[in-house]
Tab-separated table of C-alpha atoms in Angstrom:
chain	number	residue	atom	x	y	z
A	1429	MET	CA	-29.897	91.879	110.799
A	1430	GLU	CA	-29.369	95.368	109.487
A	1431	LEU	CA	-32.279	97.644	108.716
A	1432	PHE	CA	-32.027	99.938	105.722
A	1433	PHE	CA	-34.149	103.118	105.526
A	1434	ASN	CA	-34.882	104.751	102.227
A	1435	PRO	CA	-34.516	108.545	102.523
A	1436	PHE	CA	-37.199	108.912	99.847
A	1437	ASP	CA	-39.746	107.120	102.087
A	1438	ASN	CA	-38.959	109.455	104.941
A	1439	LEU	CA	-39.431	112.454	102.665
A	1440	VAL	CA	-42.831	111.155	101.511
A	1441	CYS	CA	-43.953	110.652	105.120
A	1442	ILE	CA	-42.828	114.168	106.048
A	1443	LEU	CA	-44.654	115.690	103.058
A	1444	LEU	CA	-47.828	113.745	103.849
A	1445	GLY	CA	-47.678	114.879	107.459
A	1446	ILE	CA	-47.234	118.496	106.425
A	1447	SER	CA	-50.087	118.190	103.911
A	1448	PHE	CA	-52.514	116.805	106.511
A	1449	THR	CA	-51.439	119.440	109.017
A	1450	VAL	CA	-52.028	122.262	106.526
A	1451	TRP	CA	-55.342	120.685	105.441
A	1452	PHE	CA	-56.816	120.473	108.940
A	1453	THR	CA	-55.408	123.873	109.908
A	1454	LEU	CA	-57.224	125.457	106.960
A	1455	LEU	CA	-60.404	123.585	107.928
A	1456	LEU	CA	-60.123	124.796	111.497
A	1457	VAL	CA	-59.349	128.438	110.688
A	1458	PHE	CA	-61.620	129.051	107.703
A	1459	ILE	CA	-64.557	126.703	108.354
A	1460	ILE	CA	-64.898	125.219	111.840
A	1461	VAL	CA	-64.035	128.317	113.901
A	1462	PRO	CA	-66.278	130.631	111.809
A	1463	ALA	CA	-69.062	128.047	112.193
A	1464	ILE	CA	-68.689	128.159	115.983
A	1465	PHE	CA	-69.080	131.933	116.097
A	1466	GLY	CA	-71.558	132.182	113.224
A	1467	VAL	CA	-69.378	134.424	111.038
A	1468	SER	CA	-68.402	134.226	107.383
A	1469	PHE	CA	-65.406	135.542	105.440
A	1470	GLY	CA	-67.503	135.959	102.282
A	1471	ILE	CA	-65.551	133.291	100.390
A	1472	ARG	CA	-68.674	131.321	99.432
A	1473	ARG	CA	-70.455	134.379	98.012
A	1474	LEU	CA	-67.379	135.311	95.992
A	1475	TYR	CA	-67.334	131.715	94.744
A	1476	MET	CA	-71.026	132.017	93.750
A	1477	LYS	CA	-70.437	135.226	91.791
A	1478	THR	CA	-67.520	133.602	89.969
A	1479	LEU	CA	-69.710	130.642	89.029
A	1480	LEU	CA	-72.425	132.943	87.689
A	1481	LYS	CA	-69.938	134.666	85.373
A	1482	LEU	CA	-68.682	131.256	84.261
A	1483	PHE	CA	-72.218	130.047	83.483
A	1484	GLU	CA	-72.949	133.206	81.490
A	1485	TRP	CA	-69.794	132.705	79.438
A	1486	ALA	CA	-70.621	129.013	78.839
A	1487	THR	CA	-74.167	129.888	77.731
A	1488	LEU	CA	-72.857	132.433	75.234
A	1489	ARG	CA	-70.405	129.869	73.879
A	1490	ILE	CA	-73.200	127.319	73.468
A	1491	GLU	CA	-75.433	129.786	71.622
A	1492	ARG	CA	-72.583	130.914	69.372
A	1493	GLY	CA	-71.469	127.368	68.649
A	1494	ALA	CA	-75.026	126.250	67.886
A	1495	LYS	CA	-75.372	129.010	65.292
A	1496	GLU	CA	-72.006	128.222	63.710
A	1497	ASN	CA	-72.730	124.494	63.476
A	1498	ASN	CA	-76.368	124.973	62.451
A	1499	HIS	CA	-77.555	123.046	65.514
A	1500	LEU	CA	-80.907	123.612	67.103
A	1501	LEU	CA	-80.244	125.035	70.536
A	1502	TYR	CA	-81.834	122.878	73.172
A	1503	LYS	CA	-84.491	124.679	75.178
A	1504	PRO	CA	-86.034	122.408	77.786
A	1505	TYR	CA	-89.591	122.826	78.816
A	1506	SER	CA	-90.346	124.855	81.883
A	1507	ASN	CA	-92.193	123.447	84.867
A	1508	ALA	CA	-93.893	126.771	85.405
A	1509	ILE	CA	-97.596	126.809	84.659
A	1510	ILE	CA	-99.099	129.709	82.780
A	1511	ALA	CA	-101.627	131.265	85.089
A	1512	LYS	CA	-105.175	131.219	83.749
A	1513	GLU	CA	-108.271	132.917	84.981
A	1514	PRO	CA	-110.118	130.349	87.088
A	1515	THR	CA	-113.383	129.208	85.563
A	1516	SER	CA	-116.023	126.989	87.120
A	1517	LEU	CA	-117.317	123.756	85.662
A	1518	GLU	CA	-120.694	125.383	84.991
A	1519	GLU	CA	-119.159	128.322	83.085
A	1520	GLU	CA	-117.060	126.060	80.852
A	1521	ILE	CA	-119.970	123.756	80.023
A	1522	LYS	CA	-122.164	126.743	79.203
A	1523	GLU	CA	-119.464	127.972	76.831
A	1524	ILE	CA	-119.427	124.601	75.059
A	1525	ARG	CA	-123.233	124.605	74.815
A	1526	ARG	CA	-123.260	128.171	73.532
A	1527	SER	CA	-120.933	127.269	70.655
A	1528	GLY	CA	-122.847	124.148	69.641
A	1529	SER	CA	-126.496	124.784	70.387
A	1530	ASN	CA	-129.153	127.437	69.841
A	1531	ARG	CA	-131.080	126.424	72.923
A	1532	ASP	CA	-131.822	129.012	75.598
A	1533	LEU	CA	-129.078	128.665	78.203
A	1534	ASN	CA	-131.338	130.083	80.910
A	1535	SER	CA	-133.917	127.320	80.507
A	1536	ALA	CA	-134.241	124.412	82.892
A	1537	PRO	CA	-130.866	122.636	83.171
A	1538	GLU	CA	-130.687	119.181	81.613
A	1539	PHE	CA	-128.105	116.821	80.204
A	1540	GLU	CA	-126.731	117.451	76.718
A	1541	MET	CA	-124.476	115.189	74.695
A	1542	SER	CA	-122.015	118.072	74.194
A	1543	ASP	CA	-121.298	118.078	77.939
A	1544	ILE	CA	-119.128	115.008	77.369
A	1545	PHE	CA	-116.659	117.154	75.449
A	1546	TYR	CA	-115.869	119.152	78.614
A	1547	PHE	CA	-114.725	116.077	80.542
A	1548	ALA	CA	-112.910	114.671	77.498
A	1549	ARG	CA	-111.075	117.974	76.996
A	1550	ARG	CA	-110.085	118.191	80.645
A	1551	GLY	CA	-108.825	114.597	80.562
A	1552	VAL	CA	-106.681	115.176	77.470
A	1553	ALA	CA	-105.372	118.473	78.921
A	1554	SER	CA	-104.352	116.679	82.123
A	1555	ILE	CA	-102.414	114.091	80.101
A	1556	MET	CA	-100.747	116.726	77.905
A	1557	ASP	CA	-99.779	119.041	80.769
A	1558	ASP	CA	-99.836	117.059	84.011
A	1559	GLU	CA	-99.318	119.657	86.713
A	1560	VAL	CA	-98.909	117.023	89.443
A	1561	THR	CA	-96.464	114.284	88.418
A	1562	LYS	CA	-93.986	116.781	86.931
A	1563	ARG	CA	-93.518	118.080	90.501
A	1564	PHE	CA	-91.876	114.764	91.405
A	1565	SER	CA	-89.016	115.043	88.894
A	1566	ALA	CA	-86.050	117.411	88.746
A	1567	GLU	CA	-86.657	120.925	87.447
A	1568	GLU	CA	-85.267	121.496	83.958
A	1569	LEU	CA	-82.749	124.281	83.363
A	1570	GLU	CA	-82.781	126.692	80.446
A	1571	SER	CA	-78.972	126.829	80.306
A	1572	TRP	CA	-76.145	124.401	80.951
A	1573	ASN	CA	-74.481	124.668	84.370
A	1574	LEU	CA	-71.402	122.575	83.495
A	1575	LEU	CA	-72.588	119.731	85.732
A	1576	THR	CA	-73.589	117.059	83.226
A	1577	ARG	CA	-73.594	116.136	79.569
A	1578	SER	CA	-76.163	113.373	79.965
A	1579	ASN	CA	-78.780	115.177	77.869
A	1580	ASN	CA	-78.688	113.908	74.294
A	1581	ASN	CA	-79.917	117.219	72.929
A	1582	PHE	CA	-76.573	118.849	73.698
A	1583	HIS	CA	-73.929	118.565	70.979
A	1584	TYR	CA	-70.198	119.145	70.859
A	1585	ILE	CA	-69.673	122.912	70.666
A	1586	SER	CA	-65.988	123.694	71.108
A	1587	LEU	CA	-62.784	122.295	72.534
A	1588	ARG	CA	-62.541	125.186	75.006
A	1589	LEU	CA	-65.953	124.419	76.489
A	1590	THR	CA	-65.208	120.706	76.713
A	1591	VAL	CA	-61.913	121.381	78.506
A	1592	LEU	CA	-63.719	123.702	80.915
A	1593	TRP	CA	-66.247	120.985	81.702
A	1594	GLY	CA	-63.445	118.469	82.297
A	1595	LEU	CA	-61.622	120.930	84.561
A	1596	GLY	CA	-64.807	121.491	86.540
A	1597	LEU	CA	-65.267	117.729	86.909
A	1598	LEU	CA	-61.720	117.418	88.230
A	1599	ILE	CA	-62.192	120.258	90.740
A	1600	ARG	CA	-65.521	118.976	92.011
A	1601	TYR	CA	-64.450	115.370	92.532
A	1602	SER	CA	-60.785	115.743	93.491
A	1603	PHE	CA	-61.021	118.835	95.731
A	1604	LEU	CA	-64.583	119.828	96.656
A	1605	LEU	CA	-65.926	116.315	97.299
A	1606	PRO	CA	-63.148	115.209	99.723
A	1607	LEU	CA	-63.366	118.558	101.516
A	1608	ARG	CA	-67.136	118.297	101.880
A	1609	VAL	CA	-67.061	114.677	103.025
A	1610	THR	CA	-64.495	115.615	105.672
A	1611	LEU	CA	-66.682	118.478	106.883
A	1612	ALA	CA	-69.794	116.282	106.918
A	1613	PHE	CA	-68.124	113.631	109.085
A	1614	THR	CA	-66.731	116.382	111.329
A	1615	GLY	CA	-70.142	118.005	111.802
A	1616	VAL	CA	-72.022	114.748	112.424
A	1617	GLY	CA	-69.272	113.373	114.679
A	1618	LEU	CA	-69.198	116.506	116.821
A	1619	LEU	CA	-73.015	116.516	117.014
A	1620	VAL	CA	-73.162	112.936	118.298
A	1621	PHE	CA	-70.267	113.312	120.759
A	1622	LEU	CA	-71.136	116.729	122.208
A	1623	THR	CA	-74.884	116.070	122.573
A	1624	CYS	CA	-74.090	112.848	124.455
A	1625	VAL	CA	-71.801	114.835	126.799
A	1626	ILE	CA	-74.402	117.586	127.311
A	1627	GLY	CA	-77.014	114.909	128.015
A	1628	LEU	CA	-75.112	114.053	131.211
A	1629	LEU	CA	-75.822	117.526	132.629
A	1630	PRO	CA	-78.919	118.146	134.802
A	1631	ASN	CA	-81.849	119.898	133.145
A	1632	GLY	CA	-81.606	123.662	133.423
A	1633	ARG	CA	-80.570	126.852	131.703
A	1634	LEU	CA	-76.932	125.810	131.312
A	1635	LYS	CA	-77.878	122.572	129.559
A	1636	ASN	CA	-80.314	124.376	127.238
A	1637	PHE	CA	-77.726	127.070	126.443
A	1638	LEU	CA	-74.960	124.586	125.632
A	1639	SER	CA	-77.356	122.392	123.632
A	1640	GLN	CA	-78.399	125.303	121.407
A	1641	LYS	CA	-74.797	126.394	120.814
A	1642	VAL	CA	-73.679	122.858	119.938
A	1643	HIS	CA	-76.608	122.290	117.557
A	1644	LEU	CA	-75.987	125.602	115.782
A	1645	MET	CA	-72.246	124.955	115.466
A	1646	CYS	CA	-72.664	121.425	114.076
A	1647	TYR	CA	-75.405	122.390	111.614
A	1648	ARG	CA	-73.307	125.298	110.360
A	1649	ILE	CA	-70.413	122.918	109.732
A	1650	CYS	CA	-72.793	120.651	107.802
A	1651	VAL	CA	-74.003	123.653	105.793
A	1652	ARG	CA	-70.401	124.340	104.803
A	1653	ALA	CA	-70.099	120.675	103.823
A	1654	LEU	CA	-72.615	121.467	101.063
A	1655	THR	CA	-71.077	124.855	100.243
A	1656	ALA	CA	-74.560	126.171	100.995
A	1657	ILE	CA	-75.021	129.895	100.363
A	1658	ILE	CA	-78.170	130.926	102.217
A	1659	THR	CA	-79.869	134.307	102.320
A	1660	TYR	CA	-82.264	134.764	105.243
A	1661	HIS	CA	-84.992	137.404	104.993
A	1662	ASP	CA	-87.153	139.034	107.703
A	1663	SER	CA	-85.358	137.469	110.674
A	1664	GLU	CA	-87.629	139.367	113.056
A	1665	ASN	CA	-90.302	136.745	112.211
A	1666	LYS	CA	-88.149	133.777	113.253
A	1667	PRO	CA	-90.126	131.054	115.126
A	1668	LYS	CA	-90.334	131.419	118.895
A	1669	ASN	CA	-90.647	128.883	121.700
A	1670	GLY	CA	-94.063	127.294	122.022
A	1671	GLY	CA	-94.838	127.652	118.316
A	1672	ILE	CA	-94.793	125.454	115.219
A	1673	CYS	CA	-92.582	126.219	112.228
A	1674	VAL	CA	-93.982	124.917	108.926
A	1675	ALA	CA	-92.108	125.062	105.600
A	1676	ASN	CA	-92.306	123.714	102.073
A	1677	HIS	CA	-90.284	120.534	101.578
A	1678	THR	CA	-87.758	119.945	98.798
A	1679	SER	CA	-84.975	117.927	100.368
A	1680	PRO	CA	-83.755	116.346	103.618
A	1681	ILE	CA	-81.226	119.191	103.792
A	1682	ASP	CA	-84.138	121.592	104.452
A	1683	VAL	CA	-83.606	120.714	108.110
A	1684	ILE	CA	-79.937	121.751	107.989
A	1685	ILE	CA	-80.764	124.950	106.083
A	1686	LEU	CA	-83.213	126.106	108.777
A	1687	ALA	CA	-81.425	124.695	111.830
A	1688	SER	CA	-78.207	126.552	110.964
A	1689	ASP	CA	-80.038	129.830	111.704
A	1690	GLY	CA	-82.063	128.770	114.740
A	1691	CYS	CA	-82.753	125.826	117.016
A	1692	TYR	CA	-85.798	123.604	116.554
A	1693	ALA	CA	-87.346	120.514	118.070
A	1694	MET	CA	-87.466	117.872	115.351
A	1695	VAL	CA	-90.370	115.511	114.745
A	1696	GLY	CA	-89.969	112.143	113.064
A	1697	GLN	CA	-89.965	108.382	113.156
A	1698	ILE	CA	-87.240	106.489	114.994
A	1699	HIS	CA	-84.740	104.910	112.589
A	1700	GLY	CA	-81.971	102.372	112.893
A	1701	GLY	CA	-78.346	102.545	111.821
A	1702	LEU	CA	-76.436	105.826	111.732
A	1703	MET	CA	-79.630	107.887	111.714
A	1704	GLY	CA	-80.792	106.116	114.861
A	1705	VAL	CA	-77.477	106.884	116.605
A	1706	ILE	CA	-77.854	110.578	115.710
A	1707	GLN	CA	-81.476	110.653	116.932
A	1708	ARG	CA	-80.670	109.007	120.259
A	1709	SER	CA	-77.769	111.373	120.922
A	1710	MET	CA	-79.756	114.502	119.953
A	1711	VAL	CA	-82.688	113.693	122.236
A	1712	LYS	CA	-80.332	113.492	125.222
A	1713	ALA	CA	-79.527	117.199	124.899
A	1714	CYS	CA	-82.809	118.561	123.533
A	1715	PRO	CA	-86.471	117.414	123.783
A	1716	HIS	CA	-87.010	116.274	120.191
A	1717	ILE	CA	-90.137	114.255	119.390
A	1718	TRP	CA	-89.419	110.783	117.992
A	1719	PHE	CA	-92.143	108.208	117.343
A	1720	GLU	CA	-91.967	104.445	117.103
A	1721	ARG	CA	-93.107	102.949	113.795
A	1722	SER	CA	-96.294	101.640	115.471
A	1723	GLU	CA	-97.139	105.100	116.852
A	1724	VAL	CA	-96.847	107.132	113.638
A	1725	LYS	CA	-100.334	106.227	112.370
A	1726	ASP	CA	-101.986	107.015	115.715
A	1727	ARG	CA	-103.146	110.578	114.980
A	1728	HIS	CA	-104.430	111.170	118.513
A	1729	LEU	CA	-101.139	110.130	120.104
A	1730	VAL	CA	-99.146	112.310	117.693
A	1731	ALA	CA	-101.427	115.302	118.340
A	1732	LYS	CA	-101.149	114.762	122.106
A	1733	ARG	CA	-97.336	114.707	122.008
A	1734	LEU	CA	-97.225	117.857	119.875
A	1735	SER	CA	-99.756	119.668	122.089
A	1736	ASP	CA	-97.838	118.839	125.256
A	1737	HIS	CA	-94.668	120.209	123.664
A	1738	VAL	CA	-96.070	123.563	122.482
A	1739	GLU	CA	-97.821	124.177	125.799
A	1740	ASP	CA	-94.393	124.379	127.464
A	1741	LYS	CA	-93.131	127.824	126.411
A	1742	SER	CA	-89.597	126.941	127.517
A	1743	LYS	CA	-89.271	124.332	124.759
A	1744	LEU	CA	-88.010	125.028	121.257
A	1745	PRO	CA	-90.435	125.536	118.358
A	1746	ILE	CA	-91.373	122.378	116.469
A	1747	LEU	CA	-90.187	122.070	112.854
A	1748	ILE	CA	-92.689	120.327	110.545
A	1749	PHE	CA	-92.967	119.855	106.774
A	1750	PRO	CA	-96.736	119.388	106.279
A	1751	GLU	CA	-96.477	118.239	102.633
A	1752	GLY	CA	-95.157	114.913	103.893
A	1753	THR	CA	-92.928	114.358	100.845
A	1754	CYS	CA	-90.294	116.175	98.788
A	1755	ILE	CA	-91.510	118.382	95.918
A	1756	ASN	CA	-89.153	119.762	93.237
A	1757	ASN	CA	-89.274	123.357	94.530
A	1758	THR	CA	-91.517	124.647	91.754
A	1759	SER	CA	-94.738	124.358	93.760
A	1760	VAL	CA	-96.319	123.752	97.160
A	1761	MET	CA	-98.725	120.840	97.465
A	1762	MET	CA	-101.451	120.028	99.980
A	1763	PHE	CA	-100.561	120.491	103.658
A	1764	LYS	CA	-101.630	117.740	106.045
A	1765	LYS	CA	-103.986	119.257	108.597
A	1766	GLY	CA	-102.616	117.492	111.702
A	1767	SER	CA	-100.192	120.224	112.782
A	1768	PHE	CA	-102.881	122.896	112.259
A	1769	GLU	CA	-105.394	121.261	114.614
A	1770	ILE	CA	-103.318	121.856	117.726
A	1771	GLY	CA	-104.166	125.546	118.083
A	1772	ALA	CA	-100.588	126.778	118.464
A	1773	THR	CA	-99.114	129.803	116.701
A	1774	VAL	CA	-97.785	128.825	113.274
A	1775	TYR	CA	-94.630	130.405	111.847
A	1776	PRO	CA	-94.590	129.896	108.037
A	1777	VAL	CA	-91.223	129.673	106.265
A	1778	ALA	CA	-90.672	129.694	102.494
A	1779	ILE	CA	-87.551	128.015	101.045
A	1780	LYS	CA	-86.552	128.571	97.423
A	1781	TYR	CA	-83.454	126.915	95.908
A	1782	ASP	CA	-81.524	128.193	92.897
A	1783	PRO	CA	-81.195	125.145	90.579
A	1784	ARG	CA	-78.417	126.724	88.506
A	1785	PHE	CA	-75.758	125.669	91.033
A	1786	GLY	CA	-77.116	122.253	91.963
A	1787	ASP	CA	-80.438	120.436	92.152
A	1788	ALA	CA	-81.451	120.135	95.801
A	1789	PHE	CA	-84.588	118.094	95.067
A	1790	TRP	CA	-84.513	114.533	96.409
A	1791	ASN	CA	-86.281	112.128	94.071
A	1792	SER	CA	-86.491	109.273	96.570
A	1793	SER	CA	-87.963	106.901	93.965
A	1794	LYS	CA	-84.833	107.334	91.823
A	1795	PHE	CA	-81.942	107.941	94.244
A	1796	GLY	CA	-81.126	106.449	97.627
A	1797	MET	CA	-79.971	108.704	100.465
A	1798	VAL	CA	-76.248	107.964	99.992
A	1799	ASN	CA	-76.454	108.498	96.223
A	1800	TYR	CA	-78.378	111.722	96.765
A	1801	LEU	CA	-75.863	113.111	99.266
A	1802	LEU	CA	-73.023	112.216	96.883
A	1803	ARG	CA	-74.762	114.207	94.138
A	1804	MET	CA	-75.201	117.146	96.505
A	1805	MET	CA	-71.577	117.135	97.599
A	1806	SER	CA	-70.293	116.863	94.035
A	1807	SER	CA	-72.391	119.762	92.719
A	1808	TRP	CA	-71.096	123.325	92.507
A	1809	ALA	CA	-73.017	124.637	95.520
A	1810	ILE	CA	-76.430	124.783	97.168
A	1811	VAL	CA	-77.856	128.301	96.887
A	1812	CYS	CA	-81.191	129.194	98.435
A	1813	SER	CA	-83.280	131.964	99.982
A	1814	VAL	CA	-85.298	131.598	103.184
A	1815	TRP	CA	-88.168	133.919	104.097
A	1816	TYR	CA	-89.562	134.055	107.629
A	1817	LEU	CA	-93.221	135.057	107.297
A	1818	PRO	CA	-95.251	136.787	110.041
A	1819	PRO	CA	-96.803	134.350	112.557
A	1820	MET	CA	-100.323	133.146	111.768
A	1821	SER	CA	-103.090	131.873	114.050
A	1822	ARG	CA	-106.312	130.050	113.382
A	1823	GLU	CA	-109.176	132.491	112.896
A	1824	GLU	CA	-112.631	132.202	114.403
A	1825	GLY	CA	-114.836	129.834	112.408
A	1826	GLU	CA	-111.865	128.527	110.422
A	1827	ASP	CA	-111.286	124.785	110.377
A	1828	ALA	CA	-107.871	123.103	110.239
A	1829	CYS	CA	-107.997	122.514	106.449
A	1830	GLN	CA	-108.818	126.155	105.713
A	1831	PHE	CA	-106.049	127.313	108.043
A	1832	ALA	CA	-103.558	124.953	106.383
A	1833	ASN	CA	-104.531	126.228	102.916
A	1834	ARG	CA	-104.143	129.840	104.036
A	1835	VAL	CA	-100.641	129.166	105.373
A	1836	LYS	CA	-99.732	127.222	102.223
A	1837	ALA	CA	-100.899	130.067	99.990
A	1838	ALA	CA	-98.754	132.554	101.939
A	1839	ILE	CA	-95.663	130.345	101.569
A	1840	ALA	CA	-96.267	129.824	97.837
A	1841	ARG	CA	-96.792	133.539	97.241
A	1842	GLN	CA	-93.602	134.549	99.061
A	1843	GLY	CA	-91.419	131.845	97.503
A	1844	GLY	CA	-92.706	132.366	93.960
A	1845	LEU	CA	-94.082	128.807	93.903
A	1846	VAL	CA	-97.238	127.379	92.317
A	1847	ASP	CA	-99.994	126.732	94.863
A	1848	LEU	CA	-101.502	123.287	94.160
A	1849	LEU	CA	-104.381	121.601	95.958
A	1850	TRP	CA	-103.195	118.086	95.104
A	1851	ASP	CA	-101.883	115.688	97.748
A	1852	GLY	CA	-98.169	114.943	97.621
A	1853	GLY	CA	-99.123	111.336	98.405
A	1854	LEU	CA	-99.863	110.954	94.684
A	1855	LYS	CA	-96.109	110.536	94.343
A	1856	ARG	CA	-96.599	106.888	95.283
A	1857	GLY	CA	-100.376	106.386	95.207
A	1858	LYS	CA	-103.420	106.812	92.986
A	1859	VAL	CA	-105.972	109.594	92.891
A	1860	LYS	CA	-108.536	109.154	95.642
A	1861	ASP	CA	-112.115	108.424	94.669
A	1862	THR	CA	-113.219	111.525	96.581
A	1863	PHE	CA	-111.604	113.759	93.909
A	1864	LYS	CA	-113.631	112.032	91.184
A	1865	GLU	CA	-116.812	112.162	93.255
A	1866	GLU	CA	-116.335	115.909	93.793
A	1867	GLN	CA	-116.497	116.534	90.024
A	1868	GLN	CA	-119.573	114.301	89.755
A	1869	LYS	CA	-121.286	116.228	92.548
A	1870	LEU	CA	-120.557	119.582	90.894
A	1871	TYR	CA	-122.044	118.388	87.607
A	1872	SER	CA	-125.132	116.895	89.269
A	1873	LYS	CA	-125.755	120.152	91.149
A	1874	MET	CA	-125.647	122.033	87.861
A	1875	LEU	CA	-128.292	119.725	86.383
A	1876	ARG	CA	-130.515	119.688	89.459
A	1877	PRO	CA	-129.672	122.749	91.569
A	1878	THR	CA	-132.840	122.583	93.629
A	1879	TRP	CA	-132.768	118.862	94.269
A	1880	ALA	CA	-132.396	117.701	97.824
A	1881	PRO	CA	-132.253	114.193	99.258
A	1882	PRO	CA	-135.563	112.909	100.687
A	1883	ASP	CA	-136.053	112.933	104.430
C-alpha cells in the first residue's frame, strides 16, 4: 500500500513548529529570564503610558459625541465619602432641640419627643448613602476604559470608537489572554516542581537561599501573567524576619503583588485540589503556616503557632490581611485583633490599585475564582502602588484593638483610603447587636450622666 504525503500538510507542520519555537523563545528572553534576575525592559510601563493616551482620546470622543447627539453624558457616582467634621450624638441632639424648643439646654437632661428625629435622620441617611455595603461592589469609573459596554447609560458615539473597542477586544482575547494563561501555568508549574525538589535538601542556609530565589522567580512570572505594573515606595521599610506584615485586602493577587518583591511566610487554611497541591509543595521548601479546617476557629492554637514562628528570627515575616475579606480598594475596614496580640513588630503595607486599567477587586459573592482570574487576565493590565510604612510596635497601656486601629489608620492615610470602623464580616452577615447597644448606651448616658448601677 502506497502512502501519499501532501506537501501542504508538511508546510503547515513546519510553520506551526516555527511559530511555537518563536513564541517560547520570546517568552524565555523577554519574560522568564528577566523574572529570574528581577529586571525589566520597561515594556510594561511603555504599554501603560500608551493605554493612558488611548483612554484620554476615547474620553474626549465620548464627550464630543454626547454633545453632538444631545446625549446626557453618563457620570457614575463616586464611592468616595465627603469628609465631615465629626460630631457626637449629644451635640447633634442638642442642635435638634435648639431648633425646636425654647427650653434651657443646660437644665437637667430628660427625654424629648424631638430626639426621635435624630435616630430617624441617621437611619434614612444610612439607607441613602450606605458607606459599608458599597465597599463590597466594584468601584465605578468616571470615564470609559474600553473594557465593557455593559452599562446601559452609554450610547453609540461614533464608528471610530466602536471599531477601537472591537480591536481592543480582539487584542485582549486573542493575544494577551493566551500569553497570560501560558505564563500563569509556567509560573505555577515551576513553583510546584522546584519547591518539591528544594524540599529534598537538608535544612540550612543553602535550602533557605534557593527557596527564596525560586519563590521570587515564580511570583514574578505570575505578576507578568497579569501584566502587573507595580510601583514600590520606601523599600527601606520592607518587613524583616521575625515580624508580621499586615496589609489592606482587595484581591487574592495581593499575595503575588507583595511576594514578587520579598519573601513571606503565608498563613491560611489547608485546601484541596490544585490549591492544596501548591500549598503542600510550598511548605516543603519554606515554613508556611497552614491550618486544618477544625483548627481555624481555635484562637489560642492560631496565636500559639504565630508566636512560635515570629520568635524564630531566622524565619520569614508572616503575611496577614487582618480585614479577613476583600474590600473594593476605596477603604480599609476593621482589622481583626488576633495578629496584634502576639507582641511582634508589625510592618504595615498599603496597596492601592488603579481601576482605570482593570478592576482588581474580587467580589466573591458574584464571581468564582476561575471567573475572576479570567477577568483579570483579559483586562488591559493591573496597575498598583505599594507603600512600605515604618515598623510599628504596641505601646505601653495600648490594647490589641487600639493597636490594630492605629495601624489601620496609618495604612488608610498612606493609601488615600477611607478609614472605616465597620467589620468586613458584614459582607455576609448582619450588624451585631453590640453596635446597636452602643448607641443606646450613649443616649442613656446623655439622659442620666450621673447614674451608676447599684452595688
